[in-house]
Short mmCIF file of C-alpha atoms and ligand atoms in Angstrom, two decimals:
data_model
loop_
_atom_site.label_atom_id
_atom_site.label_comp_id
_atom_site.label_asym_id
_atom_site.label_seq_id
_atom_site.Cartn_x
_atom_site.Cartn_y
_atom_site.Cartn_z
CA MET A 16 -0.02 0.01 0.00
CA THR A 17 1.31 3.45 -0.84
CA ASN A 18 2.37 5.56 2.09
CA PHE A 19 1.29 9.10 1.42
CA LEU A 20 2.92 10.36 4.61
CA SER A 21 6.44 9.78 3.40
CA ARG A 22 6.06 11.72 0.18
CA GLU A 23 7.33 15.17 -0.76
CA PHE A 24 4.16 16.72 0.75
CA PRO A 25 2.72 14.34 3.36
CA MET A 26 -0.99 13.71 2.68
CA THR A 27 -2.94 12.41 5.72
CA GLU A 28 -6.16 10.40 5.48
CA LYS A 29 -7.97 13.47 6.77
CA ASN A 30 -6.41 15.63 4.03
CA PHE A 31 -7.56 13.20 1.40
CA GLN A 32 -11.11 13.01 2.81
CA SER A 33 -11.33 16.83 2.97
CA ILE A 34 -10.35 17.13 -0.68
CA ALA A 35 -12.75 14.38 -1.72
CA LYS A 36 -15.61 16.05 0.21
CA ILE A 37 -15.08 19.42 -1.45
CA ALA A 38 -14.77 17.82 -4.88
CA TYR A 39 -18.00 15.83 -4.38
CA GLU A 40 -20.01 18.71 -3.05
CA VAL A 41 -19.04 21.04 -5.86
CA THR A 42 -18.71 18.77 -8.86
CA GLY A 43 -20.45 15.51 -8.02
CA ILE A 44 -17.13 13.66 -8.81
CA VAL A 45 -16.61 10.80 -6.40
CA LEU A 46 -12.99 10.42 -5.38
CA GLY A 47 -12.83 6.98 -3.78
CA ASN A 48 -9.79 5.47 -2.07
CA HIS A 49 -8.51 4.09 -5.38
CA LYS A 50 -8.09 7.70 -6.58
CA LYS A 51 -5.59 8.60 -3.88
CA ASP A 52 -2.60 8.49 -6.21
CA LEU A 53 -4.37 10.63 -8.74
CA VAL A 54 -5.39 13.19 -6.07
CA TYR A 55 -1.87 13.18 -4.62
CA SER A 56 -0.18 13.85 -7.92
CA ARG A 57 -2.61 16.50 -9.13
CA ILE A 58 -2.82 18.42 -5.87
CA SER A 59 0.96 18.23 -5.29
CA ARG A 60 1.39 19.96 -8.60
CA ARG A 61 -0.91 22.79 -7.40
CA ILE A 62 0.94 23.02 -4.06
CA ARG A 63 4.27 23.27 -5.88
CA SER A 64 3.01 25.82 -8.34
CA LEU A 65 1.65 28.06 -5.52
CA GLU A 66 4.94 27.57 -3.62
CA LEU A 67 3.08 26.22 -0.56
CA THR A 68 4.65 23.56 1.62
CA ASN A 69 1.81 21.29 2.68
CA PHE A 70 -1.70 19.91 2.07
CA ASN A 71 -3.24 21.73 5.08
CA ASP A 72 -2.45 25.16 3.64
CA TYR A 73 -3.79 24.10 0.30
CA ILE A 74 -7.03 22.79 1.79
CA ASN A 75 -7.46 26.04 3.70
CA LEU A 76 -7.35 27.94 0.39
CA ILE A 77 -9.96 25.83 -1.31
CA GLN A 78 -12.39 25.99 1.61
CA ASP A 79 -13.31 29.32 0.06
CA GLN A 80 -14.93 28.86 -3.32
CA ASN A 81 -14.21 32.53 -4.12
CA ASN A 82 -10.52 32.04 -3.72
CA GLN A 83 -8.85 32.36 -7.13
CA GLU A 84 -7.31 28.90 -6.65
CA PHE A 85 -10.68 27.26 -6.59
CA THR A 86 -11.03 27.17 -10.41
CA SER A 87 -7.59 25.52 -10.69
CA PHE A 88 -8.57 23.03 -8.02
CA VAL A 89 -11.70 22.04 -9.95
CA ASN A 90 -9.75 21.87 -13.21
CA SER A 91 -7.16 19.65 -11.55
CA ILE A 92 -9.62 16.99 -10.37
CA THR A 93 -11.48 16.46 -13.66
CA THR A 94 -10.45 13.66 -16.03
CA ASN A 95 -10.64 14.88 -19.61
CA LEU A 96 -9.79 11.89 -21.80
CA THR A 97 -11.55 12.18 -25.18
CA SER A 98 -10.89 11.75 -28.89
CA PHE A 99 -12.35 12.59 -32.30
CA PHE A 100 -15.17 10.18 -33.26
CA ARG A 101 -14.81 8.26 -30.00
CA GLU A 102 -17.40 5.43 -30.06
CA SER A 103 -17.93 6.10 -33.75
CA HIS A 104 -21.26 4.19 -33.92
CA HIS A 105 -22.88 7.16 -32.20
CA PHE A 106 -21.93 9.43 -35.14
CA ASP A 107 -23.14 6.77 -37.63
CA PHE A 108 -26.45 6.84 -35.76
CA LEU A 109 -26.72 10.61 -36.16
CA LYS A 110 -26.23 10.29 -39.92
CA SER A 111 -28.43 7.21 -40.47
CA THR A 112 -31.32 7.93 -38.07
CA ALA A 113 -31.40 11.06 -35.93
CA PHE A 114 -30.63 13.69 -38.62
CA PRO A 115 -32.93 12.12 -41.30
CA GLU A 116 -35.80 12.05 -38.74
CA LEU A 117 -35.32 15.72 -37.92
CA LYS A 118 -34.99 16.65 -41.58
CA LYS A 119 -38.25 14.88 -42.33
CA LYS A 120 -39.93 17.00 -39.65
CA GLY A 121 -38.36 20.15 -41.19
CA LYS A 122 -36.40 20.77 -37.98
CA SER A 123 -32.83 21.95 -37.57
CA PRO A 124 -31.04 19.85 -34.93
CA LEU A 125 -30.28 21.44 -31.57
CA ILE A 126 -27.56 19.41 -29.92
CA TRP A 127 -25.89 19.56 -26.50
CA SER A 128 -22.52 18.03 -25.77
CA ALA A 129 -22.57 17.94 -21.99
CA GLY A 130 -19.08 17.33 -20.56
CA CYS A 131 -17.42 18.17 -23.90
CA SER A 132 -13.85 18.20 -22.58
CA THR A 133 -11.35 19.67 -25.09
CA GLY A 134 -13.88 19.76 -27.91
CA GLU A 135 -13.23 16.61 -29.94
CA GLU A 136 -16.82 15.41 -29.31
CA PRO A 137 -18.63 18.57 -30.44
CA TYR A 138 -16.30 18.92 -33.43
CA SER A 139 -17.06 15.34 -34.41
CA ILE A 140 -20.76 16.19 -34.19
CA ALA A 141 -20.16 19.28 -36.34
CA MET A 142 -18.26 17.26 -39.01
CA THR A 143 -21.11 14.74 -39.06
CA LEU A 144 -23.61 17.51 -39.50
CA ASP A 145 -21.63 19.02 -42.32
CA GLN A 146 -21.49 15.64 -44.05
CA PHE A 147 -25.24 15.25 -43.76
CA TYR A 148 -26.15 18.85 -44.72
CA PRO A 149 -23.55 19.79 -47.29
CA GLY A 150 -23.44 23.50 -48.15
CA GLY A 151 -21.76 24.83 -45.05
CA ASP A 152 -24.78 25.92 -43.05
CA PHE A 153 -25.21 22.68 -41.10
CA GLY A 154 -28.92 22.72 -41.95
CA GLY A 155 -29.30 25.54 -39.42
CA ALA A 156 -28.17 23.17 -36.62
CA LYS A 157 -26.65 24.49 -33.43
CA ILE A 158 -24.30 22.78 -31.00
CA LEU A 159 -23.89 23.76 -27.38
CA ALA A 160 -20.71 22.35 -25.78
CA THR A 161 -20.34 22.68 -22.04
CA ASP A 162 -17.89 21.57 -19.36
CA LEU A 163 -17.00 22.44 -15.84
CA ASP A 164 -13.25 22.71 -16.54
CA SER A 165 -12.26 26.11 -17.87
CA ASN A 166 -8.93 24.87 -19.33
CA VAL A 167 -10.50 22.26 -21.58
CA LEU A 168 -13.07 24.80 -22.79
CA ASN A 169 -10.28 27.16 -23.86
CA THR A 170 -8.71 24.36 -25.89
CA GLY A 171 -12.07 23.62 -27.46
CA ARG A 172 -12.64 27.26 -28.35
CA ARG A 173 -9.17 27.51 -29.96
CA GLY A 174 -9.67 24.28 -31.85
CA VAL A 175 -5.96 23.59 -32.16
CA TYR A 176 -4.71 20.02 -31.45
CA GLU A 177 -1.55 17.98 -31.71
CA GLY A 178 -1.39 16.36 -35.13
CA SER A 179 -1.30 12.92 -33.54
CA LYS A 180 -4.90 13.40 -32.37
CA ILE A 181 -6.20 13.02 -35.91
CA GLU A 182 -3.79 10.31 -37.06
CA THR A 183 -6.49 7.65 -37.37
CA LEU A 184 -9.12 9.91 -38.96
CA ASP A 185 -10.33 9.33 -42.43
CA LYS A 186 -8.18 11.15 -45.03
CA LYS A 187 -11.10 12.97 -46.48
CA LEU A 188 -12.20 14.34 -43.10
CA LYS A 189 -8.63 15.49 -42.41
CA ARG A 190 -8.47 17.31 -45.71
CA ILE A 191 -11.82 19.06 -45.41
CA TYR A 192 -11.93 19.98 -41.72
CA PHE A 193 -8.31 20.61 -40.61
CA ARG A 194 -5.51 23.06 -41.46
CA PHE A 195 -2.03 21.80 -40.82
CA ASN A 196 0.58 23.92 -39.08
CA ASN A 197 3.89 22.18 -38.21
CA ASP A 198 2.99 19.53 -35.60
CA ASP A 199 -0.45 21.03 -34.90
CA VAL A 200 -3.76 20.93 -36.65
CA ALA A 201 -6.53 23.55 -36.42
CA VAL A 202 -10.21 22.86 -37.15
CA THR A 203 -11.71 25.09 -39.80
CA GLU A 204 -13.52 28.32 -38.89
CA ASN A 205 -16.72 27.02 -40.30
CA LEU A 206 -16.83 24.20 -37.72
CA LYS A 207 -15.99 26.56 -34.89
CA GLU A 208 -18.76 28.99 -35.83
CA ASN A 209 -21.45 26.43 -35.18
CA ILE A 210 -20.37 25.49 -31.67
CA GLN A 211 -20.96 27.59 -28.58
CA PHE A 212 -18.53 26.61 -25.78
CA ASN A 213 -19.80 27.55 -22.31
CA ARG A 214 -18.74 26.75 -18.76
CA LEU A 215 -21.48 24.83 -16.97
CA ASN A 216 -21.50 22.74 -13.87
CA LEU A 217 -23.98 19.91 -14.48
CA LEU A 218 -24.87 19.99 -10.79
CA GLY A 219 -25.85 23.65 -10.90
CA PRO A 220 -28.67 25.52 -12.71
CA TRP A 221 -29.04 25.07 -16.45
CA PRO A 222 -29.85 28.44 -18.01
CA MET A 223 -30.77 27.05 -21.47
CA LYS A 224 -34.22 28.11 -22.65
CA LYS A 225 -34.77 25.74 -25.57
CA LYS A 226 -35.11 21.99 -25.44
CA PHE A 227 -32.64 19.80 -27.29
CA ASP A 228 -33.13 17.14 -29.96
CA ILE A 229 -30.00 15.28 -29.01
CA ILE A 230 -27.92 15.27 -25.79
CA PHE A 231 -24.49 13.70 -25.65
CA CYS A 232 -23.37 13.02 -22.11
CA ARG A 233 -20.69 10.41 -22.60
CA ASN A 234 -18.11 9.25 -20.12
CA VAL A 235 -19.13 11.89 -17.57
CA ILE A 236 -21.67 10.25 -15.25
CA ILE A 237 -19.20 7.38 -14.69
CA TYR A 238 -17.49 9.75 -12.16
CA PHE A 239 -20.76 10.34 -10.26
CA ASN A 240 -22.73 8.24 -7.75
CA LYS A 241 -26.09 6.65 -8.48
CA GLU A 242 -27.98 9.44 -6.81
CA THR A 243 -26.34 12.16 -8.92
CA GLN A 244 -26.80 10.05 -12.06
CA LYS A 245 -30.51 9.66 -11.32
CA GLU A 246 -30.97 13.39 -10.82
CA LEU A 247 -29.15 14.09 -14.06
CA PHE A 248 -31.24 11.62 -16.09
CA ASN A 249 -34.40 13.28 -14.82
CA ARG A 250 -33.10 16.67 -15.83
CA TYR A 251 -31.95 15.43 -19.28
CA SER A 252 -35.35 13.97 -19.83
CA LYS A 253 -36.92 17.41 -19.14
CA MET A 254 -34.38 19.09 -21.46
CA LEU A 255 -35.18 16.82 -24.45
CA ASN A 256 -37.90 17.25 -26.98
CA GLN A 257 -40.25 14.31 -27.30
CA HIS A 258 -38.48 11.46 -29.14
CA GLY A 259 -35.17 13.26 -28.60
CA TYR A 260 -32.03 11.15 -28.01
CA LEU A 261 -29.79 10.83 -25.03
CA ILE A 262 -26.40 9.29 -25.86
CA ILE A 263 -24.13 8.03 -23.05
CA GLY A 264 -20.73 6.32 -22.82
CA HIS A 265 -19.97 2.71 -23.48
CA SER A 266 -19.57 1.73 -19.80
CA GLU A 267 -22.61 3.69 -18.60
CA ASN A 268 -26.31 2.76 -18.35
CA ILE A 269 -29.58 4.35 -17.39
CA HIS A 270 -31.05 1.47 -15.41
CA GLY A 271 -34.26 2.45 -13.70
CA PHE A 272 -35.27 5.07 -16.24
CA GLN A 273 -37.23 2.79 -18.53
CA ASP A 274 -40.37 4.84 -17.89
CA GLN A 275 -38.83 7.91 -19.49
CA PHE A 276 -36.42 6.47 -22.05
CA GLU A 277 -36.53 3.55 -24.46
CA SER A 278 -33.18 1.91 -25.24
CA ILE A 279 -32.53 1.65 -28.94
CA GLY A 280 -29.22 -0.11 -28.46
CA ARG A 281 -25.56 0.67 -28.03
CA THR A 282 -26.01 3.31 -25.31
CA ILE A 283 -28.52 5.36 -27.29
CA TYR A 284 -31.85 6.18 -25.56
CA ARG A 285 -34.95 7.77 -27.00
CA LYS A 286 -37.23 9.93 -24.84
CA LYS A 287 -40.71 8.46 -24.79
C1 LIG B 301 -13.79 11.93 -19.73
S1 LIG B 301 -14.36 13.45 -20.24
C2 LIG B 301 -15.56 12.98 -21.49
C3 LIG B 301 -15.40 13.83 -22.73
C4 LIG B 301 -16.33 13.41 -23.88
N1 LIG B 301 -17.74 13.57 -23.50
C5 LIG B 301 -16.05 12.02 -24.36
O1 LIG B 301 -16.80 11.10 -24.08
O2 LIG B 301 -15.03 11.84 -25.03
C6 LIG B 301 -15.43 13.93 -18.87
C7 LIG B 301 -15.67 15.44 -18.83
O3 LIG B 301 -16.74 15.70 -17.85
C8 LIG B 301 -16.44 16.92 -17.25
N2 LIG B 301 -17.18 17.00 -15.96
C9 LIG B 301 -16.99 16.34 -14.81
N3 LIG B 301 -17.84 16.74 -13.85
C10 LIG B 301 -18.61 17.74 -14.40
C11 LIG B 301 -19.66 18.51 -13.91
N4 LIG B 301 -20.11 18.42 -12.64
N5 LIG B 301 -20.21 19.42 -14.77
C12 LIG B 301 -19.78 19.55 -16.02
N6 LIG B 301 -18.79 18.80 -16.57
C13 LIG B 301 -18.18 17.90 -15.75
C14 LIG B 301 -14.93 16.90 -17.06
O4 LIG B 301 -14.37 18.21 -16.87
C15 LIG B 301 -14.47 16.22 -18.34
O5 LIG B 301 -14.03 17.13 -19.30
#
């Protein structure tokens, strides 16, 4: 077992529990004992960068949510792993089913990428829209991309990625939607224009006025407990138009919500 007391900055059990409590109350993220290493390494980095000497002083700072360190604390505890066209069957579904249905109804899709991380998910949605509605106007569709972490949102807004991030993408997609600059790639302005990146804590109020046709919330609820998940599914159901779609991650499920959603397979749910 790792001894966190003999490290550069000793972390007591009480220190870890205090950090986990603040994280849970503010973000819903559950930091169980198996996350101790992760917490240690991420918070040590913050302690070092603030030139503090111990966990107690750091915890004192983050007791106050108005302290300017609080945003960095929240950013440091999120896990932001993502990629372009991750779980690609979801994007195939948009093209084969969701977009044609909306087109038939004469409706422009309104899509929310909740927990969008660095933007690869909303940009993949935007590319899929552009493939379905050629002509550059995305059929009037709009994408809202939100996350709690302000750093990842800035990356999303910039739309600049390491070239390696698109290595496995289809050649045609690379050519149409990316501009190459040394080792980096930038998404085209046209893609950017159709995505609104906003900071939003899923646990807080949702100021959006319109209902969505499709909500992506993939690989986000996995960090929450059942109670938080249940609350979120209720709220997503209210934010979806009738027969709208909720799309979640491969290791997630919405057990217990069969009265509100019908599963149509492969982690795609249709609001009844
Ligand atoms: C693993 S990423 C998933 C990214 C993308 N949806 C995907 O599947 O590739 C999880 C994201 O959820 C965000 N997140 C965690 N808790 C959140 C909360 N309470 N409100 C909003 N976003 C949150 C994190 O900041 C992180 O960027």
